[in-house]
Amino acid sequence: MVEGSREKEIRSLAASAAERGSRKQKREGEVRISVAMVTYNGEAYLREQMESILNQLGERDELVISDDGSTDHTLGMIREYQAGDPRIRFFSGPGRGIKKNVEHALTQTRGAYIFLADQDDIWLPGKTAKILEAFEKSEAMVAVHDARVFEGEDPADIVMESFYQFRNSGAGVWKNLVKNSYIGCCMAFRRELKDLILPIPNQIEMHDQWIGILGDYVSGKSCFLPEPLLLYRRHGDNNSSMKHYGIGKMLRNRLVFFSCFFVRIVHFRQKRNGFLGNFKKNNG
């Protein structure tokens, strides 16, 4: 009789574990928004950025952070937030630079919509809601919004009212092959695009142009929202530059990018039916 009770207890525990596992899988399958943030020695501005993001995320959302070997207080800040917020998922980056760290963060995302985030900007209220609304109204793979640019510590110190105007931003494969107008911190994309953009080629300059143009290619044109939904911080440690390269480097970058793009779309065409089937299934 004791033995029978013990067996019943074991079965009960096993059933409970299976139920918890099932609930976990369901939650992972129902993640709505994944914010992919990469960090490296970002203690100066990280707290302000994390607050602006977390304030806009719901229970079905997540903030995925990949840190590439910070030696300041960045990790302590992340752990502090993570201890009180289950939506934060932290990973150690590959230690191979920002492009591969972005790739690493993206591989960990589980959401239907993936937002890119830098460690030093500030999301303006309503950003996630307006991006999701844009996706609901179009079949675009990528949505992009405008940004105001400010210098240093004070978000009120606006030096540029429209990043769109500076970049002459707009959708289209050929337009953005000639002159890139995508900026990662202002972008979000559907999870179906992940299989196409990953891995990010080592040879290309940055990831934002890669994601944007492949999104243009798959769905016609990306969705460009005219409203500034982010304060884009400029300071001495930015990874991206506001300056243009010399003509030689620009030509080389374009040739390298086009060759990588061509190889990837050949691969896409071989799997096009499966890709479109998944998109219709997830968004039907």
PDB file of C-alpha atoms in Angstrom:
ATOM      1  CA  MET A   1       0.000   0.000   0.000  1.00  0.00           C
ATOM      2  CA  VAL A   2       2.871   2.319   0.810  1.00  0.00           C
ATOM      3  CA  GLU A   3       4.519   1.342  -2.453  1.00  0.00           C
ATOM      4  CA  GLY A   4       1.316   2.133  -4.356  1.00  0.00           C
ATOM      5  CA  SER A   5       1.102   5.560  -2.748  1.00  0.00           C
ATOM      6  CA  ARG A   6       4.721   6.228  -3.684  1.00  0.00           C
ATOM      7  CA  GLU A   7       4.071   5.295  -7.322  1.00  0.00           C
ATOM      8  CA  LYS A   8       1.008   7.546  -7.373  1.00  0.00           C
ATOM      9  CA  GLU A   9       3.079  10.413  -5.969  1.00  0.00           C
ATOM     10  CA  ILE A  10       5.768   9.906  -8.624  1.00  0.00           C
ATOM     11  CA  ARG A  11       3.134   9.869 -11.385  1.00  0.00           C
ATOM     12  CA  SER A  12       1.590  13.012  -9.951  1.00  0.00           C
ATOM     13  CA  LEU A  13       4.956  14.803  -9.878  1.00  0.00           C
ATOM     14  CA  ALA A  14       5.705  13.684 -13.431  1.00  0.00           C
ATOM     15  CA  ALA A  15       2.324  14.930 -14.614  1.00  0.00           C
ATOM     16  CA  SER A  16       2.881  18.284 -12.916  1.00  0.00           C
ATOM     17  CA  ALA A  17       6.317  18.614 -14.540  1.00  0.00           C
ATOM     18  CA  ALA A  18       4.840  17.784 -17.946  1.00  0.00           C
ATOM     19  CA  GLU A  19       2.097  20.358 -17.420  1.00  0.00           C
ATOM     20  CA  ARG A  20       4.652  23.031 -16.460  1.00  0.00           C
ATOM     21  CA  GLY A  21       6.714  22.154 -19.522  1.00  0.00           C
ATOM     22  CA  SER A  22       3.643  22.410 -21.723  1.00  0.00           C
ATOM     23  CA  ARG A  23       2.756  25.807 -20.268  1.00  0.00           C
ATOM     24  CA  LYS A  24       6.324  27.027 -20.821  1.00  0.00           C
ATOM     25  CA  GLN A  25       6.287  25.912 -24.458  1.00  0.00           C
ATOM     26  CA  LYS A  26       2.944  27.637 -24.917  1.00  0.00           C
ATOM     27  CA  ARG A  27       4.274  30.859 -23.430  1.00  0.00           C
ATOM     28  CA  GLU A  28       7.329  30.743 -25.691  1.00  0.00           C
ATOM     29  CA  GLY A  29       5.076  30.236 -28.696  1.00  0.00           C
ATOM     30  CA  GLU A  30       2.922  33.185 -27.691  1.00  0.00           C
ATOM     31  CA  VAL A  31       5.612  35.795 -27.141  1.00  0.00           C
ATOM     32  CA  ARG A  32       4.374  38.918 -28.898  1.00  0.00           C
ATOM     33  CA  ILE A  33       7.304  41.348 -28.943  1.00  0.00           C
ATOM     34  CA  SER A  34      10.989  40.554 -28.610  1.00  0.00           C
ATOM     35  CA  VAL A  35      13.318  43.506 -28.154  1.00  0.00           C
ATOM     36  CA  ALA A  36      16.858  42.534 -29.171  1.00  0.00           C
ATOM     37  CA  MET A  37      19.370  44.771 -27.396  1.00  0.00           C
ATOM     38  CA  VAL A  38      23.153  44.516 -27.574  1.00  0.00           C
ATOM     39  CA  THR A  39      25.361  46.018 -24.879  1.00  0.00           C
ATOM     40  CA  TYR A  40      29.018  46.769 -24.330  1.00  0.00           C
ATOM     41  CA  ASN A  41      30.273  49.094 -21.572  1.00  0.00           C
ATOM     42  CA  GLY A  42      27.006  51.001 -21.672  1.00  0.00           C
ATOM     43  CA  GLU A  43      26.594  51.970 -18.026  1.00  0.00           C
ATOM     44  CA  ALA A  44      26.332  55.700 -18.766  1.00  0.00           C
ATOM     45  CA  TYR A  45      22.981  55.552 -20.572  1.00  0.00           C
ATOM     46  CA  LEU A  46      21.702  51.988 -20.205  1.00  0.00           C
ATOM     47  CA  ARG A  47      19.318  52.545 -17.292  1.00  0.00           C
ATOM     48  CA  GLU A  48      17.423  55.322 -19.076  1.00  0.00           C
ATOM     49  CA  GLN A  49      17.056  53.187 -22.212  1.00  0.00           C
ATOM     50  CA  MET A  50      15.918  50.063 -20.362  1.00  0.00           C
ATOM     51  CA  GLU A  51      13.267  52.034 -18.484  1.00  0.00           C
ATOM     52  CA  SER A  52      11.930  53.525 -21.717  1.00  0.00           C
ATOM     53  CA  ILE A  53      11.653  50.038 -23.260  1.00  0.00           C
ATOM     54  CA  LEU A  54      10.251  48.086 -20.308  1.00  0.00           C
ATOM     55  CA  ASN A  55       7.548  50.703 -19.757  1.00  0.00           C
ATOM     56  CA  GLN A  56       6.124  49.773 -23.168  1.00  0.00           C
ATOM     57  CA  LEU A  57       6.291  45.980 -22.896  1.00  0.00           C
ATOM     58  CA  GLY A  58       3.467  43.762 -21.710  1.00  0.00           C
ATOM     59  CA  GLU A  59       3.430  40.376 -20.009  1.00  0.00           C
ATOM     60  CA  ARG A  60       3.704  38.566 -23.357  1.00  0.00           C
ATOM     61  CA  ASP A  61       6.818  40.502 -24.378  1.00  0.00           C
ATOM     62  CA  GLU A  62      10.523  40.071 -23.687  1.00  0.00           C
ATOM     63  CA  LEU A  63      13.728  42.094 -23.628  1.00  0.00           C
ATOM     64  CA  VAL A  64      16.624  39.969 -24.902  1.00  0.00           C
ATOM     65  CA  ILE A  65      20.043  41.384 -24.010  1.00  0.00           C
ATOM     66  CA  SER A  66      23.341  40.095 -25.398  1.00  0.00           C
ATOM     67  CA  ASP A  67      26.408  41.625 -23.756  1.00  0.00           C
ATOM     68  CA  ASP A  68      29.729  41.434 -25.564  1.00  0.00           C
ATOM     69  CA  GLY A  69      32.094  41.419 -22.588  1.00  0.00           C
ATOM     70  CA  SER A  70      31.417  44.640 -20.681  1.00  0.00           C
ATOM     71  CA  THR A  71      34.006  45.576 -18.059  1.00  0.00           C
ATOM     72  CA  ASP A  72      32.110  48.454 -16.435  1.00  0.00           C
ATOM     73  CA  HIS A  73      28.870  48.260 -14.393  1.00  0.00           C
ATOM     74  CA  THR A  74      26.687  47.233 -17.352  1.00  0.00           C
ATOM     75  CA  LEU A  75      26.301  43.620 -16.220  1.00  0.00           C
ATOM     76  CA  GLY A  76      25.396  44.672 -12.679  1.00  0.00           C
ATOM     77  CA  MET A  77      22.653  46.948 -13.999  1.00  0.00           C
ATOM     78  CA  ILE A  78      21.236  44.200 -16.201  1.00  0.00           C
ATOM     79  CA  ARG A  79      21.268  41.665 -13.349  1.00  0.00           C
ATOM     80  CA  GLU A  80      19.550  44.184 -11.086  1.00  0.00           C
ATOM     81  CA  TYR A  81      16.671  44.633 -13.536  1.00  0.00           C
ATOM     82  CA  GLN A  82      16.535  40.929 -14.386  1.00  0.00           C
ATOM     83  CA  ALA A  83      16.118  39.971 -10.723  1.00  0.00           C
ATOM     84  CA  GLY A  84      12.803  41.805 -10.575  1.00  0.00           C
ATOM     85  CA  ASP A  85      11.513  41.365 -14.113  1.00  0.00           C
ATOM     86  CA  PRO A  86      11.024  37.929 -15.748  1.00  0.00           C
ATOM     87  CA  ARG A  87      10.622  39.562 -19.160  1.00  0.00           C
ATOM     88  CA  ILE A  88      14.386  40.192 -19.293  1.00  0.00           C
ATOM     89  CA  ARG A  89      16.515  37.391 -20.768  1.00  0.00           C
ATOM     90  CA  PHE A  90      20.282  37.856 -20.617  1.00  0.00           C
ATOM     91  CA  PHE A  91      22.964  36.148 -22.721  1.00  0.00           C
ATOM     92  CA  SER A  92      26.723  36.460 -23.003  1.00  0.00           C
ATOM     93  CA  GLY A  93      27.701  37.580 -26.502  1.00  0.00           C
ATOM     94  CA  PRO A  94      30.213  35.884 -28.812  1.00  0.00           C
ATOM     95  CA  GLY A  95      32.902  38.567 -28.348  1.00  0.00           C
ATOM     96  CA  ARG A  96      33.225  39.175 -32.089  1.00  0.00           C
ATOM     97  CA  GLY A  97      31.961  42.746 -32.426  1.00  0.00           C
ATOM     98  CA  ILE A  98      28.590  44.449 -32.666  1.00  0.00           C
ATOM     99  CA  LYS A  99      27.392  42.789 -35.872  1.00  0.00           C
ATOM    100  CA  LYS A 100      27.806  39.258 -34.519  1.00  0.00           C
ATOM    101  CA  ASN A 101      26.440  40.340 -31.152  1.00  0.00           C
ATOM    102  CA  VAL A 102      23.280  41.561 -32.901  1.00  0.00           C
ATOM    103  CA  GLU A 103      23.076  38.210 -34.670  1.00  0.00           C
ATOM    104  CA  HIS A 104      23.464  36.404 -31.349  1.00  0.00           C
ATOM    105  CA  ALA A 105      20.682  38.450 -29.745  1.00  0.00           C
ATOM    106  CA  LEU A 106      18.376  37.788 -32.691  1.00  0.00           C
ATOM    107  CA  THR A 107      18.880  34.034 -32.478  1.00  0.00           C
ATOM    108  CA  GLN A 108      17.547  34.134 -28.901  1.00  0.00           C
ATOM    109  CA  THR A 109      14.333  36.025 -29.715  1.00  0.00           C
ATOM    110  CA  ARG A 110      10.994  34.225 -29.583  1.00  0.00           C
ATOM    111  CA  GLY A 111       8.521  36.979 -30.465  1.00  0.00           C
ATOM    112  CA  ALA A 112       6.227  37.412 -33.451  1.00  0.00           C
ATOM    113  CA  TYR A 113       7.662  40.924 -33.867  1.00  0.00           C
ATOM    114  CA  ILE A 114      11.320  41.718 -33.261  1.00  0.00           C
ATOM    115  CA  PHE A 115      12.462  45.225 -32.352  1.00  0.00           C
ATOM    116  CA  LEU A 116      16.110  46.284 -32.495  1.00  0.00           C
ATOM    117  CA  ALA A 117      17.457  48.475 -29.697  1.00  0.00           C
ATOM    118  CA  ASP A 118      20.752  50.193 -28.949  1.00  0.00           C
ATOM    119  CA  GLN A 119      21.939  50.640 -25.361  1.00  0.00           C
ATOM    120  CA  ASP A 120      22.015  54.427 -25.332  1.00  0.00           C
ATOM    121  CA  ASP A 121      18.855  55.775 -26.992  1.00  0.00           C
ATOM    122  CA  ILE A 122      15.427  56.565 -25.505  1.00  0.00           C
ATOM    123  CA  TRP A 123      12.169  55.076 -26.780  1.00  0.00           C
ATOM    124  CA  LEU A 124       9.344  57.602 -26.940  1.00  0.00           C
ATOM    125  CA  PRO A 125       5.893  56.657 -25.565  1.00  0.00           C
ATOM    126  CA  GLY A 126       3.685  54.798 -28.026  1.00  0.00           C
ATOM    127  CA  LYS A 127       6.529  53.332 -30.107  1.00  0.00           C
ATOM    128  CA  THR A 128       5.559  49.666 -29.768  1.00  0.00           C
ATOM    129  CA  ALA A 129       1.828  50.307 -30.224  1.00  0.00           C
ATOM    130  CA  LYS A 130       2.331  52.323 -33.401  1.00  0.00           C
ATOM    131  CA  ILE A 131       4.732  49.806 -34.907  1.00  0.00           C
ATOM    132  CA  LEU A 132       2.330  46.934 -34.206  1.00  0.00           C
ATOM    133  CA  GLU A 133      -0.495  48.941 -35.755  1.00  0.00           C
ATOM    134  CA  ALA A 134       1.629  49.460 -38.870  1.00  0.00           C
ATOM    135  CA  PHE A 135       2.223  45.708 -39.163  1.00  0.00           C
ATOM    136  CA  GLU A 136      -1.494  45.018 -38.781  1.00  0.00           C
ATOM    137  CA  LYS A 137      -2.310  47.401 -41.629  1.00  0.00           C
ATOM    138  CA  SER A 138       0.290  46.103 -44.090  1.00  0.00           C
ATOM    139  CA  GLU A 139       2.070  42.925 -45.134  1.00  0.00           C
ATOM    140  CA  ALA A 140       5.475  44.601 -44.902  1.00  0.00           C
ATOM    141  CA  MET A 141       8.225  42.531 -43.330  1.00  0.00           C
ATOM    142  CA  VAL A 142       9.996  45.565 -41.873  1.00  0.00           C
ATOM    143  CA  ALA A 143       8.649  48.706 -40.206  1.00  0.00           C
ATOM    144  CA  VAL A 144      10.810  51.789 -39.653  1.00  0.00           C
ATOM    145  CA  HIS A 145      10.094  55.077 -37.895  1.00  0.00           C
ATOM    146  CA  ASP A 146      11.741  58.484 -37.766  1.00  0.00           C
ATOM    147  CA  ALA A 147      13.902  59.734 -34.874  1.00  0.00           C
ATOM    148  CA  ARG A 148      15.018  62.979 -33.324  1.00  0.00           C
ATOM    149  CA  VAL A 149      18.774  63.251 -32.769  1.00  0.00           C
ATOM    150  CA  PHE A 150      20.245  64.750 -29.600  1.00  0.00           C
ATOM    151  CA  GLU A 151      23.751  65.217 -28.245  1.00  0.00           C
ATOM    152  CA  GLY A 152      25.192  63.814 -25.012  1.00  0.00           C
ATOM    153  CA  GLU A 153      23.360  63.867 -21.701  1.00  0.00           C
ATOM    154  CA  ASP A 154      20.308  66.061 -22.230  1.00  0.00           C
ATOM    155  CA  PRO A 155      17.457  64.646 -24.392  1.00  0.00           C
ATOM    156  CA  ALA A 156      16.198  68.203 -24.818  1.00  0.00           C
ATOM    157  CA  ASP A 157      19.377  69.131 -26.696  1.00  0.00           C
ATOM    158  CA  ILE A 158      17.936  68.248 -30.115  1.00  0.00           C
ATOM    159  CA  VAL A 159      20.352  68.805 -32.976  1.00  0.00           C
ATOM    160  CA  MET A 160      18.250  67.199 -35.702  1.00  0.00           C
ATOM    161  CA  GLU A 161      14.447  67.036 -35.785  1.00  0.00           C
ATOM    162  CA  SER A 162      14.254  64.327 -38.432  1.00  0.00           C
ATOM    163  CA  PHE A 163      16.727  61.552 -39.119  1.00  0.00           C
ATOM    164  CA  TYR A 164      14.617  60.698 -42.175  1.00  0.00           C
ATOM    165  CA  GLN A 165      15.424  64.079 -43.670  1.00  0.00           C
ATOM    166  CA  PHE A 166      19.156  63.604 -43.080  1.00  0.00           C
ATOM    167  CA  ARG A 167      19.150  60.127 -44.664  1.00  0.00           C
ATOM    168  CA  ASN A 168      16.518  60.847 -47.346  1.00  0.00           C
ATOM    169  CA  SER A 169      14.864  57.752 -45.946  1.00  0.00           C
ATOM    170  CA  GLY A 170      12.532  55.521 -47.899  1.00  0.00           C
ATOM    171  CA  ALA A 171      11.886  51.931 -48.909  1.00  0.00           C
ATOM    172  CA  GLY A 172      13.118  50.009 -51.909  1.00  0.00           C
ATOM    173  CA  VAL A 173      15.892  47.536 -52.699  1.00  0.00           C
ATOM    174  CA  TRP A 174      17.729  49.607 -55.297  1.00  0.00           C
ATOM    175  CA  LYS A 175      17.328  52.887 -53.411  1.00  0.00           C
ATOM    176  CA  ASN A 176      18.951  51.414 -50.305  1.00  0.00           C
ATOM    177  CA  LEU A 177      21.622  49.527 -52.216  1.00  0.00           C
ATOM    178  CA  VAL A 178      22.772  52.850 -53.679  1.00  0.00           C
ATOM    179  CA  LYS A 179      22.434  54.775 -50.404  1.00  0.00           C
ATOM    180  CA  ASN A 180      21.340  53.086 -47.197  1.00  0.00           C
ATOM    181  CA  SER A 181      18.587  54.864 -45.280  1.00  0.00           C
ATOM    182  CA  TYR A 182      17.922  52.188 -42.673  1.00  0.00           C
ATOM    183  CA  ILE A 183      18.958  52.618 -39.054  1.00  0.00           C
ATOM    184  CA  GLY A 184      18.725  49.619 -36.764  1.00  0.00           C
ATOM    185  CA  CYS A 185      17.476  51.352 -33.625  1.00  0.00           C
ATOM    186  CA  CYS A 186      14.391  52.537 -35.550  1.00  0.00           C
ATOM    187  CA  MET A 187      13.522  49.139 -37.041  1.00  0.00           C
ATOM    188  CA  ALA A 188      11.271  46.194 -36.262  1.00  0.00           C
ATOM    189  CA  PHE A 189      10.527  43.128 -38.354  1.00  0.00           C
ATOM    190  CA  ARG A 190       8.334  40.042 -38.446  1.00  0.00           C
ATOM    191  CA  ARG A 191       9.821  36.815 -37.097  1.00  0.00           C
ATOM    192  CA  GLU A 192       9.420  35.111 -40.498  1.00  0.00           C
ATOM    193  CA  LEU A 193      12.278  37.271 -41.784  1.00  0.00           C
ATOM    194  CA  LYS A 194      14.705  35.819 -39.242  1.00  0.00           C
ATOM    195  CA  ASP A 195      15.370  32.682 -41.263  1.00  0.00           C
ATOM    196  CA  LEU A 196      16.372  34.805 -44.250  1.00  0.00           C
ATOM    197  CA  ILE A 197      18.578  37.406 -42.560  1.00  0.00           C
ATOM    198  CA  LEU A 198      20.529  34.969 -40.356  1.00  0.00           C
ATOM    199  CA  PRO A 199      23.388  34.461 -40.349  1.00  0.00           C
ATOM    200  CA  ILE A 200      24.493  38.042 -40.993  1.00  0.00           C
ATOM    201  CA  PRO A 201      27.464  37.918 -43.394  1.00  0.00           C
ATOM    202  CA  ASN A 202      30.825  38.804 -41.883  1.00  0.00           C
ATOM    203  CA  GLN A 203      31.814  40.803 -44.951  1.00  0.00           C
ATOM    204  CA  ILE A 204      29.088  43.467 -44.861  1.00  0.00           C
ATOM    205  CA  GLU A 205      29.476  46.748 -42.989  1.00  0.00           C
ATOM    206  CA  MET A 206      26.429  46.680 -40.707  1.00  0.00           C
ATOM    207  CA  HIS A 207      23.246  44.750 -40.047  1.00  0.00           C
ATOM    208  CA  ASP A 208      20.541  47.402 -40.504  1.00  0.00           C
ATOM    209  CA  GLN A 209      20.889  47.745 -44.287  1.00  0.00           C
ATOM    210  CA  TRP A 210      20.964  43.949 -44.587  1.00  0.00           C
ATOM    211  CA  ILE A 211      17.701  43.468 -42.665  1.00  0.00           C
ATOM    212  CA  GLY A 212      15.932  46.358 -44.367  1.00  0.00           C
ATOM    213  CA  ILE A 213      16.790  45.435 -47.939  1.00  0.00           C
ATOM    214  CA  LEU A 214      15.954  41.753 -47.480  1.00  0.00           C
ATOM    215  CA  GLY A 215      12.628  42.861 -46.006  1.00  0.00           C
ATOM    216  CA  ASP A 216      12.064  45.072 -49.052  1.00  0.00           C
ATOM    217  CA  TYR A 217      12.889  42.198 -51.357  1.00  0.00           C
ATOM    218  CA  VAL A 218      10.513  39.730 -49.696  1.00  0.00           C
ATOM    219  CA  SER A 219       7.427  41.900 -49.246  1.00  0.00           C
ATOM    220  CA  GLY A 220       7.741  44.634 -51.867  1.00  0.00           C
ATOM    221  CA  LYS A 221       8.515  47.639 -49.704  1.00  0.00           C
ATOM    222  CA  SER A 222       9.085  48.211 -46.015  1.00  0.00           C
ATOM    223  CA  CYS A 223       6.700  50.405 -44.047  1.00  0.00           C
ATOM    224  CA  PHE A 224       8.201  53.828 -43.218  1.00  0.00           C
ATOM    225  CA  LEU A 225       6.353  55.695 -40.470  1.00  0.00           C
ATOM    226  CA  PRO A 226       6.930  59.469 -40.564  1.00  0.00           C
ATOM    227  CA  GLU A 227       6.555  59.996 -36.808  1.00  0.00           C
ATOM    228  CA  PRO A 228       9.676  60.248 -34.585  1.00  0.00           C
ATOM    229  CA  LEU A 229       9.329  57.446 -32.023  1.00  0.00           C
ATOM    230  CA  LEU A 230      12.864  57.509 -30.630  1.00  0.00           C
ATOM    231  CA  LEU A 231      15.440  59.937 -29.308  1.00  0.00           C
ATOM    232  CA  TYR A 232      18.678  58.945 -31.031  1.00  0.00           C
ATOM    233  CA  ARG A 233      21.626  59.787 -28.821  1.00  0.00           C
ATOM    234  CA  ARG A 234      24.928  60.890 -30.350  1.00  0.00           C
ATOM    235  CA  HIS A 235      28.109  60.844 -28.278  1.00  0.00           C
ATOM    236  CA  GLY A 236      31.773  60.010 -28.602  1.00  0.00           C
ATOM    237  CA  ASP A 237      31.316  56.236 -28.241  1.00  0.00           C
ATOM    238  CA  ASN A 238      28.662  55.573 -30.904  1.00  0.00           C
ATOM    239  CA  ASN A 239      29.305  52.524 -33.074  1.00  0.00           C
ATOM    240  CA  SER A 240      27.584  54.063 -36.090  1.00  0.00           C
ATOM    241  CA  SER A 241      28.782  57.196 -37.847  1.00  0.00           C
ATOM    242  CA  MET A 242      26.883  60.175 -39.235  1.00  0.00           C
ATOM    243  CA  LYS A 243      29.692  60.814 -41.714  1.00  0.00           C
ATOM    244  CA  HIS A 244      29.968  59.460 -45.257  1.00  0.00           C
ATOM    245  CA  TYR A 245      32.814  57.208 -46.366  1.00  0.00           C
ATOM    246  CA  GLY A 246      35.149  58.060 -49.214  1.00  0.00           C
ATOM    247  CA  ILE A 247      34.118  56.988 -52.707  1.00  0.00           C
ATOM    248  CA  GLY A 248      36.509  54.019 -52.783  1.00  0.00           C
ATOM    249  CA  LYS A 249      35.227  52.464 -49.577  1.00  0.00           C
ATOM    250  CA  MET A 250      31.622  53.199 -50.530  1.00  0.00           C
ATOM    251  CA  LEU A 251      31.995  51.334 -53.828  1.00  0.00           C
ATOM    252  CA  ARG A 252      33.728  48.418 -52.154  1.00  0.00           C
ATOM    253  CA  ASN A 253      31.019  48.164 -49.478  1.00  0.00           C
ATOM    254  CA  ARG A 254      28.290  48.175 -52.114  1.00  0.00           C
ATOM    255  CA  LEU A 255      29.941  45.465 -54.201  1.00  0.00           C
ATOM    256  CA  VAL A 256      30.471  43.260 -51.149  1.00  0.00           C
ATOM    257  CA  PHE A 257      26.914  43.846 -49.964  1.00  0.00           C
ATOM    258  CA  PHE A 258      25.419  43.091 -53.374  1.00  0.00           C
ATOM    259  CA  SER A 259      27.353  39.833 -53.710  1.00  0.00           C
ATOM    260  CA  CYS A 260      26.156  38.674 -50.267  1.00  0.00           C
ATOM    261  CA  PHE A 261      22.621  39.820 -51.063  1.00  0.00           C
ATOM    262  CA  PHE A 262      22.612  37.942 -54.372  1.00  0.00           C
ATOM    263  CA  VAL A 263      23.744  34.698 -52.722  1.00  0.00           C
ATOM    264  CA  ARG A 264      21.087  35.018 -50.018  1.00  0.00           C
ATOM    265  CA  ILE A 265      18.178  35.680 -52.383  1.00  0.00           C
ATOM    266  CA  VAL A 266      19.168  32.677 -54.500  1.00  0.00           C
ATOM    267  CA  HIS A 267      18.897  30.660 -51.295  1.00  0.00           C
ATOM    268  CA  PHE A 268      15.540  32.323 -50.553  1.00  0.00           C
ATOM    269  CA  ARG A 269      14.101  31.493 -53.969  1.00  0.00           C
ATOM    270  CA  GLN A 270      14.819  27.826 -53.355  1.00  0.00           C
ATOM    271  CA  LYS A 271      12.719  27.996 -50.176  1.00  0.00           C
ATOM    272  CA  ARG A 272      10.234  30.687 -51.212  1.00  0.00           C
ATOM    273  CA  ASN A 273       7.085  28.532 -51.064  1.00  0.00           C
ATOM    274  CA  GLY A 274       7.854  27.367 -47.534  1.00  0.00           C
ATOM    275  CA  PHE A 275       8.620  30.916 -46.417  1.00  0.00           C
ATOM    276  CA  LEU A 276       5.386  32.333 -47.825  1.00  0.00           C
ATOM    277  CA  GLY A 277       3.433  29.390 -46.399  1.00  0.00           C
ATOM    278  CA  ASN A 278       4.748  30.132 -42.900  1.00  0.00           C
ATOM    279  CA  PHE A 279       3.916  33.812 -43.306  1.00  0.00           C
ATOM    280  CA  LYS A 280       0.320  33.095 -44.338  1.00  0.00           C
ATOM    281  CA  LYS A 281      -0.071  30.568 -41.534  1.00  0.00           C
ATOM    282  CA  ASN A 282       1.172  33.012 -38.881  1.00  0.00           C
ATOM    283  CA  ASN A 283      -0.653  36.049 -40.242  1.00  0.00           C
ATOM    284  CA  GLY A 284      -3.722  34.544 -41.884  1.00  0.00           C
TER     285      GLY A 284
END
